[in-house]
Coordinates of C-alpha atoms and ligand atoms in Angstrom, one line a residue:
Chain A
X1 CA 77.6 132.0 130.4
X2 CA 75.4 130.5 127.7
X3 CA 74.8 127.2 129.5
X4 CA 74.0 126.6 133.1
X5 CA 77.0 125.8 135.2
X6 CA 76.6 121.9 135.4
X7 CA 76.3 121.7 131.6
X8 CA 79.2 124.1 131.0
X9 CA 81.3 122.0 133.3
X10 CA 80.4 118.7 131.5
X11 CA 81.2 120.3 128.1
X12 CA 84.5 121.3 129.6
X13 CA 85.2 117.8 130.8
X14 CA 84.3 116.2 127.4
X15 CA 86.4 118.6 125.4
X16 CA 89.5 117.5 127.4
X17 CA 89.1 114.0 125.9
X18 CA 91.3 113.1 122.9
X19 CA 89.7 113.7 119.5
X20 CA 86.8 115.7 120.9
X21 CA 86.4 119.3 119.9
X22 CA 84.1 121.9 121.4
X23 CA 81.2 121.1 119.1
X24 CA 81.2 117.4 119.8
X25 CA 81.6 118.1 123.5
X26 CA 78.5 120.3 123.4
X27 CA 76.5 117.6 121.5
X28 CA 77.6 114.9 124.0
X29 CA 76.7 117.1 127.0
X30 CA 73.2 117.9 125.7
X31 CA 72.8 114.2 125.0
X32 CA 73.5 113.4 128.6
X33 CA 70.9 116.0 129.6
X34 CA 68.3 114.0 127.7
X35 CA 69.4 110.7 129.1
X36 CA 67.4 108.7 131.7
X37 CA 68.9 109.2 135.1
X38 CA 69.9 105.5 135.4
X39 CA 71.9 105.7 132.2
X40 CA 73.8 108.7 133.4
X41 CA 74.4 107.0 136.7
X42 CA 75.8 103.9 135.0
X43 CA 78.1 106.1 132.8
X44 CA 79.4 107.9 135.8
X45 CA 80.0 104.6 137.7
X46 CA 81.7 103.0 134.7
X47 CA 84.2 105.9 134.6
X48 CA 85.0 105.7 138.3
X49 CA 85.2 101.9 138.2
X50 CA 87.9 102.1 135.6
X51 CA 90.0 104.4 137.8
X52 CA 89.3 102.3 141.0
X53 CA 89.6 98.8 139.7
X54 CA 92.0 99.0 136.7
X55 CA 95.7 98.8 137.6
X56 CA 98.9 97.8 135.8
X57 CA 100.0 94.2 136.1
X58 CA 103.2 94.2 138.1
X59 CA 104.7 91.5 135.9
X60 CA 103.8 92.4 132.3
X61 CA 102.6 96.0 132.6
X62 CA 99.3 95.3 130.9
X63 CA 96.1 97.0 132.3
X64 CA 94.2 94.6 134.5
X65 CA 91.7 94.2 137.3
X66 CA 93.8 91.6 139.2
X67 CA 97.5 91.6 139.7
X68 CA 99.0 89.5 138.3
X69 CA 96.8 89.7 135.2
X70 CA 94.9 86.8 133.6
X71 CA 97.5 86.2 131.0
X72 CA 100.4 86.1 133.4
X73 CA 98.6 83.6 135.6
X74 CA 97.3 81.4 132.8
X75 CA 98.9 77.9 133.2
X76 CA 98.0 77.1 129.6
X77 CA 100.4 79.7 128.2
X78 CA 103.9 78.9 127.0
X79 CA 106.4 80.6 129.4
X80 CA 109.2 80.1 126.9
X81 CA 108.1 82.8 124.6
X82 CA 107.6 86.5 125.5
X83 CA 106.2 89.1 123.2
X84 CA 107.2 92.8 123.7
X85 CA 104.6 95.4 122.7
X86 CA 104.3 99.2 123.1
X87 CA 100.8 99.6 124.5
X88 CA 98.0 97.6 125.9
X89 CA 96.0 98.0 122.7
X90 CA 98.8 96.3 120.8
X91 CA 98.6 93.3 123.2
X92 CA 94.8 93.2 122.5
X93 CA 95.6 93.2 118.7
X94 CA 98.0 90.3 119.2
X95 CA 95.5 88.4 121.3
X96 CA 92.9 88.8 118.6
X97 CA 95.1 86.9 116.1
X98 CA 94.8 83.7 118.4
X99 CA 98.2 82.8 117.0
X100 CA 100.2 83.8 120.0
X101 CA 100.1 81.6 123.1
X102 CA 103.1 83.0 125.1
X103 CA 103.4 85.8 127.6
X104 CA 103.7 89.6 127.1
X105 CA 105.7 92.6 128.2
X106 CA 104.1 96.0 127.7
X107 CA 106.6 98.8 127.4
X108 CA 104.3 101.8 127.7
X109 CA 105.5 103.5 124.6
X110 CA 108.4 103.8 122.2
X111 CA 111.7 105.6 122.1
X112 CA 111.2 109.1 120.7
X113 CA 113.9 111.8 121.3
X114 CA 111.6 114.5 119.9
X115 CA 109.1 113.8 122.6
X116 CA 111.8 113.4 125.2
X117 CA 111.1 109.6 125.6
X118 CA 114.2 107.6 126.3
X119 CA 114.7 103.9 127.2
X120 CA 114.4 104.7 130.9
X121 CA 110.9 106.1 130.4
X122 CA 109.8 102.7 129.2
X123 CA 109.4 99.4 131.1
X124 CA 112.7 98.1 129.7
X125 CA 114.4 97.8 133.0
X126 CA 111.5 95.5 134.2
X127 CA 112.1 93.3 131.2
X128 CA 115.6 92.1 132.0
X129 CA 114.8 90.6 135.4
X130 CA 112.0 88.6 133.7
X131 CA 114.6 87.0 131.5
X132 CA 117.1 86.2 134.2
X133 CA 115.6 82.8 135.2
X134 CA 116.4 81.3 131.8
X135 CA 112.8 80.1 131.4
X136 CA 112.2 82.5 128.4
X137 CA 113.8 81.0 125.3
X138 CA 112.6 83.6 122.7
X139 CA 111.6 87.2 122.8
X140 CA 109.4 88.4 120.0
X141 CA 109.7 92.2 119.5
X142 CA 106.3 93.4 118.2
X143 CA 106.8 97.1 118.6
X144 CA 105.2 99.3 115.9
X145 CA 106.4 99.3 112.3
X146 CA 107.3 103.0 112.4
X147 CA 110.8 104.2 112.9
X148 CA 110.2 104.8 116.7
X149 CA 109.0 101.2 117.0
X150 CA 112.0 100.0 115.1
X151 CA 114.4 102.0 117.2
X152 CA 112.8 100.5 120.3
X153 CA 113.1 97.0 119.0
X154 CA 116.8 97.5 118.1
X155 CA 117.5 98.9 121.5
X156 CA 115.7 96.1 123.3
X157 CA 117.5 93.5 121.0
X158 CA 120.9 94.9 122.1
X159 CA 120.0 94.5 125.8
X160 CA 118.6 91.0 125.4
X161 CA 121.1 89.4 123.0
X162 CA 124.0 89.2 125.5
X163 CA 121.8 86.9 127.6
X164 CA 121.9 84.3 124.9
X165 CA 118.2 84.4 124.3
X166 CA 116.7 84.2 120.8
X167 CA 115.4 87.6 119.7
X168 CA 113.0 87.9 116.8
X169 CA 111.1 90.9 115.2
X170 CA 107.7 90.5 113.6
X171 CA 107.9 90.8 109.9
X172 CA 107.0 94.1 108.2
X173 CA 104.7 94.5 105.3
X174 CA 102.3 96.0 107.8
X175 CA 100.9 99.3 106.6
X176 CA 104.0 101.3 107.6
X177 CA 103.5 104.3 109.8
X178 CA 100.3 102.8 111.1
X179 CA 99.4 101.4 114.5
X180 CA 99.5 97.7 115.4
X181 CA 95.8 97.8 116.5
X182 CA 94.8 99.2 113.1
X183 CA 96.2 96.2 111.3
X184 CA 93.7 93.5 110.6
X185 CA 94.1 90.2 112.3
X186 CA 95.1 88.2 109.3
X187 CA 98.0 90.6 108.4
X188 CA 99.2 90.6 112.0
X189 CA 99.0 86.8 112.2
X190 CA 101.1 86.5 109.1
X191 CA 103.6 89.1 110.4
X192 CA 103.9 86.9 113.5
X193 CA 104.6 83.8 111.4
X194 CA 107.2 85.6 109.3
X195 CA 109.1 87.0 112.3
X196 CA 112.9 87.2 111.8
X197 CA 116.0 87.3 113.9
X198 CA 117.0 90.8 114.8
Chain B
X1 CA 98.5 107.5 79.8
X2 CA 95.9 110.1 79.1
X3 CA 93.8 112.4 81.1
X4 CA 90.5 112.1 79.4
X5 CA 88.3 114.3 81.5
X6 CA 88.9 116.9 84.2
X7 CA 86.4 118.6 86.4
X8 CA 87.1 121.5 88.8
X9 CA 84.8 122.9 91.5
X10 CA 85.8 126.1 93.3
X11 CA 89.4 125.6 92.4
X12 CA 91.4 128.9 92.2
X13 CA 89.5 131.2 89.8
X14 CA 87.3 128.3 88.5
X15 CA 83.8 127.9 90.0
X16 CA 82.7 124.9 87.9
X17 CA 84.6 123.8 84.9
X18 CA 84.8 120.6 82.8
X19 CA 87.5 120.0 80.3
X20 CA 88.0 117.1 77.8
X21 CA 91.6 117.4 76.8
X22 CA 92.9 116.0 73.5
X23 CA 95.1 112.9 73.5
X24 CA 98.3 114.7 72.5
X25 CA 99.1 118.4 72.3
X26 CA 96.8 120.7 74.2
X27 CA 97.3 124.5 73.9
X28 CA 95.9 126.6 76.7
X29 CA 95.6 130.0 75.3
X30 CA 94.8 133.1 77.3
X31 CA 96.0 136.5 78.4
X32 CA 97.8 136.9 81.7
X33 CA 95.9 136.1 85.0
X34 CA 93.1 134.2 83.3
X35 CA 93.7 130.7 84.8
X36 CA 96.1 128.8 82.6
X37 CA 98.6 128.0 85.3
X38 CA 95.7 127.3 87.7
X39 CA 94.6 124.5 85.3
X40 CA 98.0 122.9 85.2
X41 CA 98.1 123.2 89.0
X42 CA 94.9 121.2 89.2
X43 CA 96.3 118.5 86.9
X44 CA 99.4 118.2 88.9
X45 CA 97.4 118.1 92.1
X46 CA 95.7 114.9 90.7
X47 CA 99.1 113.4 90.1
X48 CA 100.8 114.2 93.4
X49 CA 98.2 115.6 95.8
X50 CA 100.1 118.9 95.9
X51 CA 100.5 122.2 94.2
X52 CA 103.6 122.4 91.9
X53 CA 103.8 126.1 93.0
X54 CA 104.1 125.0 96.6
X55 CA 100.7 126.6 97.5
X56 CA 98.9 125.5 100.6
X57 CA 95.5 123.7 100.1
X58 CA 93.5 126.7 101.5
X59 CA 95.1 129.0 98.9
X60 CA 93.7 126.9 96.1
X61 CA 90.1 127.3 97.3
X62 CA 88.2 129.8 95.2
X63 CA 87.9 133.0 97.2
X64 CA 84.7 133.0 99.2
X65 CA 84.1 129.3 98.7
X66 CA 84.3 126.6 101.5
X67 CA 86.4 124.1 99.7
X68 CA 87.5 122.8 96.3
X69 CA 87.3 119.5 94.4
X70 CA 89.3 118.3 91.5
X71 CA 88.3 115.2 89.6
X72 CA 89.9 113.4 86.7
X73 CA 89.4 110.3 84.6
X74 CA 92.7 108.7 83.5
X75 CA 93.1 106.1 80.8
X76 CA 95.9 103.7 81.6
X77 CA 97.2 100.7 79.7
X78 CA 95.6 98.6 82.5
X79 CA 92.2 100.4 82.4
X80 CA 90.4 103.5 83.6
X81 CA 91.1 105.2 86.9
X82 CA 89.0 107.9 88.6
X83 CA 90.8 110.3 90.8
X84 CA 89.6 112.9 93.2
X85 CA 91.3 115.4 95.5
X86 CA 89.0 117.5 97.6
X87 CA 89.5 119.9 100.4
X88 CA 87.2 121.6 102.8
X89 CA 88.5 124.5 104.8
X90 CA 89.6 123.3 108.2
X91 CA 89.4 119.7 107.3
X92 CA 91.8 117.1 106.1
X93 CA 92.3 116.8 102.3
X94 CA 90.4 113.9 101.0
X95 CA 91.7 111.7 98.3
X96 CA 89.7 109.1 96.4
X97 CA 90.8 106.5 93.9
X98 CA 88.0 104.9 92.0
X99 CA 85.5 106.2 94.5
X100 CA 87.2 104.8 97.5
X101 CA 88.9 107.0 100.1
X102 CA 92.6 106.3 100.6
X103 CA 94.1 106.8 104.0
X104 CA 97.3 108.4 103.0
X105 CA 98.0 111.1 100.4
X106 CA 100.9 109.0 99.1
X107 CA 98.5 106.3 98.0
X108 CA 97.4 108.6 95.2
X109 CA 100.8 108.5 93.6
X110 CA 101.3 106.4 90.5
X111 CA 97.8 106.5 88.9
X112 CA 98.5 109.7 87.1
X113 CA 102.1 110.7 86.6
X114 CA 103.2 114.1 85.4
X115 CA 106.3 116.0 84.6
X116 CA 106.0 119.8 85.0
X117 CA 108.4 122.2 83.3
X118 CA 108.1 125.9 84.2
X119 CA 110.5 128.8 84.2
X120 CA 111.3 128.1 87.9
X121 CA 112.9 124.9 86.8
X122 CA 116.0 126.9 85.8
X123 CA 116.7 126.5 89.6
X124 CA 117.5 122.9 88.9
X125 CA 120.6 124.1 87.2
X126 CA 121.2 127.4 88.9
X127 CA 119.9 126.8 92.4
X128 CA 121.2 124.9 95.4
X129 CA 121.3 121.1 95.9
X130 CA 117.8 121.0 97.6
X131 CA 116.2 121.8 94.3
X132 CA 117.9 118.8 92.6
X133 CA 117.1 116.4 95.5
X134 CA 113.5 117.4 95.4
X135 CA 113.5 116.8 91.6
X136 CA 114.9 113.3 92.1
X137 CA 112.5 112.5 95.0
X138 CA 109.4 113.6 93.2
X139 CA 110.3 111.7 90.2
X140 CA 111.0 108.5 92.1
X141 CA 108.2 108.8 94.6
X142 CA 105.7 109.0 91.6
X143 CA 106.8 105.6 90.3
X144 CA 108.0 103.7 93.3
X145 CA 105.9 103.3 96.5
X146 CA 108.7 101.7 98.4
X147 CA 110.9 104.7 97.7
X148 CA 108.2 107.0 98.9
X149 CA 107.8 105.1 102.2
X150 CA 111.6 104.9 102.7
X151 CA 111.9 108.6 102.2
X152 CA 109.1 109.4 104.7
X153 CA 110.8 107.1 107.2
X154 CA 114.3 108.5 106.5
X155 CA 113.0 112.0 107.2
X156 CA 111.5 110.9 110.5
X157 CA 114.7 109.2 111.5
X158 CA 116.6 112.4 110.7
X159 CA 114.3 114.5 112.9
X160 CA 114.6 112.0 115.8
X161 CA 118.4 111.6 115.4
X162 CA 119.0 115.4 115.2
X163 CA 116.9 115.8 118.3
X164 CA 119.0 113.2 120.1
X165 CA 122.3 114.8 118.9
X166 CA 121.0 118.2 120.3
X167 CA 119.5 117.0 123.5
X168 CA 121.8 114.0 124.2
X169 CA 119.0 111.8 125.3
X170 CA 117.9 111.1 128.9
X171 CA 120.7 109.4 130.9
X172 CA 120.2 105.7 130.5
X173 CA 121.4 103.4 133.2
X174 CA 121.9 100.6 130.8
X175 CA 124.4 102.5 128.7
X176 CA 125.6 105.2 131.1
X177 CA 129.2 104.1 130.6
X178 CA 129.0 104.6 126.9
X179 CA 128.6 108.3 126.4
X180 CA 130.2 110.6 123.9
X181 CA 131.2 113.8 125.8
X182 CA 129.2 114.8 128.8
X183 CA 125.7 114.2 127.2
X184 CA 125.3 112.0 124.2
X185 CA 124.0 108.4 124.9
X186 CA 125.7 106.2 122.4
X187 CA 123.4 103.2 123.0
X188 CA 120.5 105.4 121.8
X189 CA 122.4 107.0 119.0
X190 CA 123.2 103.6 117.5
X191 CA 119.6 102.5 117.0
X192 CA 119.0 105.6 115.0
X193 CA 122.3 105.2 113.1
X194 CA 121.3 101.7 112.1
X195 CA 118.1 103.0 110.6
X196 CA 119.8 106.0 109.0
X197 CA 122.3 103.8 107.1
X198 CA 119.7 101.1 106.2
X199 CA 117.2 103.6 104.8
X200 CA 119.9 105.9 103.5
X201 CA 121.5 103.1 101.5
X202 CA 118.2 102.1 99.9
X203 CA 117.5 105.7 98.9
X204 CA 121.0 106.1 97.6
X205 CA 120.9 103.0 95.5
X206 CA 117.6 104.1 93.8
X207 CA 118.7 107.6 93.3
X208 CA 122.1 106.6 91.9
X209 CA 120.4 104.1 89.5
X210 CA 117.9 106.8 88.4
X211 CA 120.7 109.2 87.8
X212 CA 122.6 106.7 85.6
X213 CA 119.4 106.3 83.5
X214 CA 118.7 110.0 83.5
X215 CA 122.2 110.8 82.5
X216 CA 121.9 108.6 79.4
X217 CA 118.4 110.0 78.5
X218 CA 119.1 113.7 79.3
X219 CA 122.4 113.6 77.5
X220 CA 120.6 112.1 74.4
X221 CA 118.0 114.9 74.5
X222 CA 120.8 117.5 75.1
X223 CA 122.8 116.2 72.2
X224 CA 119.8 116.6 69.9
X225 CA 118.9 120.1 71.1
X226 CA 122.5 121.3 70.6
X227 CA 122.9 119.4 67.4
X228 CA 125.7 117.4 68.9
X229 CA 127.8 120.5 69.7
X230 CA 127.8 120.1 73.5
X231 CA 127.8 117.1 75.9
X232 CA 125.7 117.0 79.1
X233 CA 126.8 114.7 81.9
X234 CA 125.0 113.9 85.1
X235 CA 126.5 112.4 88.2
X236 CA 125.1 111.5 91.6
X237 CA 127.1 113.1 94.4
X238 CA 126.6 111.3 97.7
X239 CA 127.3 113.0 101.0
X240 CA 129.2 109.9 102.3
X241 CA 132.8 111.1 102.2
X242 CA 135.0 112.1 105.1
X243 CA 133.2 114.7 107.2
X244 CA 130.1 114.5 105.0
X245 CA 131.9 115.7 101.8
X246 CA 130.2 114.7 98.6
X247 CA 131.7 112.0 96.5
X248 CA 130.7 110.8 93.1
X249 CA 128.7 107.6 93.3
X250 CA 130.4 104.6 91.6
X251 CA 128.9 103.1 88.5
X252 CA 127.2 99.7 88.5
X253 CA 129.1 97.0 90.2
X254 CA 129.9 95.5 93.6
X255 CA 130.8 98.8 95.2
X256 CA 127.4 100.3 94.5
X257 CA 125.2 97.7 96.1
X258 CA 123.1 99.0 98.9
X259 CA 125.0 96.6 101.3
X260 CA 128.4 98.1 100.3
X261 CA 127.1 101.6 100.5
X262 CA 125.5 100.9 103.9
X263 CA 128.9 99.7 105.3
X264 CA 130.6 102.8 103.9
X265 CA 128.0 105.1 105.3
X266 CA 128.2 103.4 108.7
X267 CA 132.0 103.7 108.8
X268 CA 132.0 107.4 107.9
X269 CA 129.2 108.0 110.3
X270 CA 131.3 106.7 113.2
X271 CA 134.2 108.9 112.2
X272 CA 132.1 112.0 111.9
X273 CA 130.3 111.4 115.3
X274 CA 132.3 113.9 117.4
X275 CA 131.6 116.6 114.9
X276 CA 127.9 115.7 114.7
X277 CA 127.7 115.8 118.5
X278 CA 129.2 119.3 118.5
X279 CA 127.0 120.6 115.7
X280 CA 123.9 118.8 116.8
X281 CA 122.9 117.6 113.4
X282 CA 123.3 114.7 110.9
X283 CA 126.1 115.5 108.5
X284 CA 126.0 112.4 106.3
X285 CA 123.4 110.8 104.1
X286 CA 121.0 111.3 101.2
X287 CA 119.5 114.5 102.7
X288 CA 122.7 116.2 101.8
X289 CA 123.4 114.6 98.4
X290 CA 123.5 116.5 95.1
X291 CA 123.2 115.9 91.4
X292 CA 126.0 117.2 89.3
X293 CA 125.3 118.6 85.9
X294 CA 128.3 119.3 83.7
X295 CA 128.4 120.7 80.2
X296 CA 131.5 119.7 78.3
X297 CA 133.1 118.8 81.7
X298 CA 132.3 122.2 83.4
X299 CA 129.8 122.4 86.2
X300 CA 126.7 124.0 84.7
X301 CA 125.7 125.8 87.9
X302 CA 128.9 127.9 88.0
X303 CA 130.1 128.0 84.4
X304 CA 127.2 127.7 81.9
X305 CA 125.6 130.7 80.2
X306 CA 121.9 131.5 80.8
X307 CA 121.0 129.8 77.5
X308 CA 123.1 126.8 78.3
X309 CA 121.4 126.5 81.7
X310 CA 118.0 126.6 80.1
X311 CA 119.0 124.0 77.6
X312 CA 120.3 121.8 80.4
X313 CA 117.1 122.2 82.4
X314 CA 115.0 121.3 79.3
X315 CA 117.2 118.2 78.7
X316 CA 116.8 117.2 82.3
X317 CA 113.0 117.4 82.1
X318 CA 112.9 115.5 78.8
X319 CA 115.2 112.9 80.4
X320 CA 112.7 112.6 83.3
X321 CA 109.9 112.1 80.9
X322 CA 111.7 109.2 79.2
X323 CA 112.9 107.8 82.5
X324 CA 109.4 107.6 83.8
X325 CA 108.3 106.0 80.5
X326 CA 111.0 103.4 80.8
X327 CA 110.1 102.6 84.4
X328 CA 106.3 102.5 84.0
X329 CA 105.9 101.6 80.4
X330 CA 103.7 104.7 79.8
X331 CA 104.5 108.3 79.1
X332 CA 103.6 110.7 81.9
X333 CA 101.7 113.9 81.2
X334 CA 104.0 116.8 80.3
X335 CA 102.9 120.1 81.6
X336 CA 104.6 123.1 80.1
X337 CA 103.9 126.3 82.0
X338 CA 105.1 129.5 80.3
X339 CA 108.2 127.9 78.9
X340 CA 107.4 128.7 75.3
X341 CA 108.3 132.3 75.7
X342 CA 111.6 131.4 77.2
X343 CA 112.9 129.1 74.5
X344 CA 114.0 130.0 71.0
X345 CA 112.0 128.6 68.1
X346 CA 114.4 125.7 67.5
X347 CA 114.2 124.5 71.1
X348 CA 110.4 125.0 71.1
X349 CA 110.1 122.8 68.0
X350 CA 112.4 120.2 69.4
X351 CA 110.5 120.0 72.7
X352 CA 107.1 119.7 71.1
X353 CA 108.3 117.2 68.5
X354 CA 110.2 115.1 71.1
X355 CA 107.3 114.9 73.5
X356 CA 104.2 115.9 71.6
X357 CA 104.3 112.8 69.4
X358 CA 104.2 110.4 72.3
X359 CA 102.9 112.0 75.5
X360 CA 99.8 114.0 76.3
X361 CA 101.1 117.6 76.6
X362 CA 99.6 120.7 78.1
X363 CA 101.1 124.0 77.0
X364 CA 100.2 127.4 78.3
X365 CA 100.8 130.5 76.2
X366 CA 99.5 134.0 75.7
X367 CA 99.7 133.8 71.9
X368 CA 99.2 131.2 69.2
X369 CA 102.6 132.2 67.8
X370 CA 104.2 130.5 70.8
X371 CA 103.7 127.2 68.9
X372 CA 106.2 126.6 66.1
X373 CA 104.8 126.5 62.6
X374 CA 103.2 123.2 61.9
X375 CA 102.4 122.4 65.5
X376 CA 99.3 124.5 65.8
X377 CA 97.3 122.3 63.4
X378 CA 98.1 119.3 65.6
X379 CA 97.1 121.0 68.8
X380 CA 93.8 121.0 70.5
X381 CA 93.3 124.6 71.4
X382 CA 91.5 125.9 74.5
X383 CA 90.7 129.5 75.3
X384 CA 91.1 130.4 78.9
X385 CA 89.4 133.6 80.0
X386 CA 88.5 134.7 83.5
X387 CA 88.2 131.2 84.9
X388 CA 86.3 129.8 82.0
X389 CA 87.7 127.4 79.4
X390 CA 86.2 126.9 76.0
X391 CA 87.5 124.5 73.4
X392 CA 88.8 126.1 70.2
X393 CA 87.2 129.4 70.8
X394 CA 87.7 132.8 69.4
X395 CA 91.1 133.8 68.2
X396 CA 92.2 136.0 71.0
X397 CA 93.4 139.5 70.4
X398 CA 97.2 139.2 70.7
X399 CA 97.6 142.1 73.0
X400 CA 98.3 139.8 75.9
X401 CA 101.6 140.6 77.5
X402 CA 104.1 137.8 78.2
Ligands
ATP501 N1 92.1 131.0 95.4 C1 91.7 131.8 94.3 N2 90.4 132.2 94.1 C2 90.1 132.9 93.1 N3 90.9 133.4 92.2 C3 92.2 133.1 92.3 C4 92.7 132.3 93.4 N4 94.0 132.1 93.3 C5 94.4 132.8 92.2 N5 93.3 133.4 91.6 C6 93.3 134.2 90.4 O1 93.8 133.5 89.3 C7 94.6 134.4 88.5 C8 95.9 133.7 88.2 O2 95.6 132.7 87.4 P1 96.8 131.9 86.7 O3 98.0 131.9 87.5 O4 96.3 130.6 86.2 O5 97.1 132.9 85.5 P2 97.7 132.6 84.0 O6 96.6 132.5 83.1 O7 98.6 131.4 84.1 O8 98.5 133.9 83.7 P3 100.0 134.2 83.3 O9 99.9 134.2 81.8 O10 100.2 135.6 83.8 O11 100.8 133.2 83.9 C9 94.9 135.6 89.4 O12 94.5 136.7 88.6 C10 94.2 135.5 90.6 O13 93.4 136.6 90.8
MG502 MG1 100.7 131.3 84.4
ZN503 ZN1 100.5 90.5 133.4

């Protein structure tokens, strides 16, 4: 073994993270060795805190510290409009536009047969009970602009429409194939304005 | 349009090379295995980001080097464009337009457009439908960004849909009652069907329109090459008939609108569903279409002689050149690799007169005699020898084999 066991172990942990290869993992680990102890402590605590304190909101599925989350409990939000997104990062992208003042529903992904992800692997079944009370008047489908996001939106639209609720899809013209969180806020705000019936 | 300057670094057998091509006919002269085709490959790479010979990026790196870079300066009607395609072993290919990195390879398309004609293009006439679909796709993708994106999306929909047809999809409570056979979840299939027919109809409309234009332009070239003795006809065959059978696309009119075709595709798709479920694959749509080439009414693939097939391929390429000019307002580059030796002198003359007056042309040959009399004086000659290119240069010994 070229590195002492604790360093080798840290390199191993780093290289399990997405987008981090062995070289970067080694660089990060050696950086930690040079860190002041307090900084390393703080990093370790931050990691554990995320696992201990972050949970999924039982209403919208977003990641949160408190259940229900801040958005679900915010009285200033319009309960008549519900925006469906794939991932928490897409919710954050929508929030950044400051255009949307309704509630959210986070699916946790998109339909993708090649990855074995079907409708029942998403939080679609949790969506329908939220619409039962009749309070929600419009559902905005803001799943990604790629074909998987479109398939998910079409599938959701078919489930929701029989309830007599207005269903819209945010307009395209987004850089297709890209992620929602990659799109700049102005583009996304315009996409929201230009949403169409699906 | 015109490629005014080209620079290669560690590309194939070139270590560092700059070339300043002439505005019309350029003759790349050299014996076998000196680097003539490699140069055309570099030009085509600037146009499409890919090798026309289907080579992987790593294969184009000069042996022993860590990566290649190809740079070009293009003069367009709207101004000058600088293009760069670079590749480092084990890294992603990097594409720059006017010094700025572009995120997707496809964003390179359209700045430099090119039509390549090489002996393999005989496959357009002789080979299977995939060759002809690729021909149409590359032609349209170069001039139409929306087509390019629809094509990428369509291919992804196909992969997903075929997966679903094979695997059936996880049992969905919401649609458990609507299953085809023991496995296939119809609720899931329908959302892929909808995208398949929407994207498919858009691709179809653009291909069918392109083929109508190509048919006119290629037939015109063909008529001139054969001095009016033979008639070439092109037709677009859509895999939208019962069971996925190919049917000839209608001409312009109500029946050929994307909306009409979309409906038709949707209807046939529903009919073919049980068969698709058994076979586990998508049987209808543009990925199974074909382009029919007929000489005096007989399908060229099965009935034309070798010579007739060559002439048809040549006419098709000249038609493509004119089509791209009609669509973009400027002639694309014409890259002719080794085709001189395959054509008789009449066809050679026709080709160079038809294109060489208007487009920037690059011709490879092992001998000056490849050019018809009268063309050599017009040509800017380059000598290619062991990965070095010199303008004009020594008259080569004519021992080179063909
Ligand atoms: N990655 C590479 N690195 C270095 N040399 C290469 C590389 N790839 C190909 N070559 C060399 O390039 C030569 C082929 O060049 P090219 O295909 O351009 O020949 P050509 O001049 O078109 O010949 P022909 O008249 O036979 O078609 C081969 O001899 C090969 O050794
Ligand atoms: Mg060659
Ligand atoms: Zn919530």
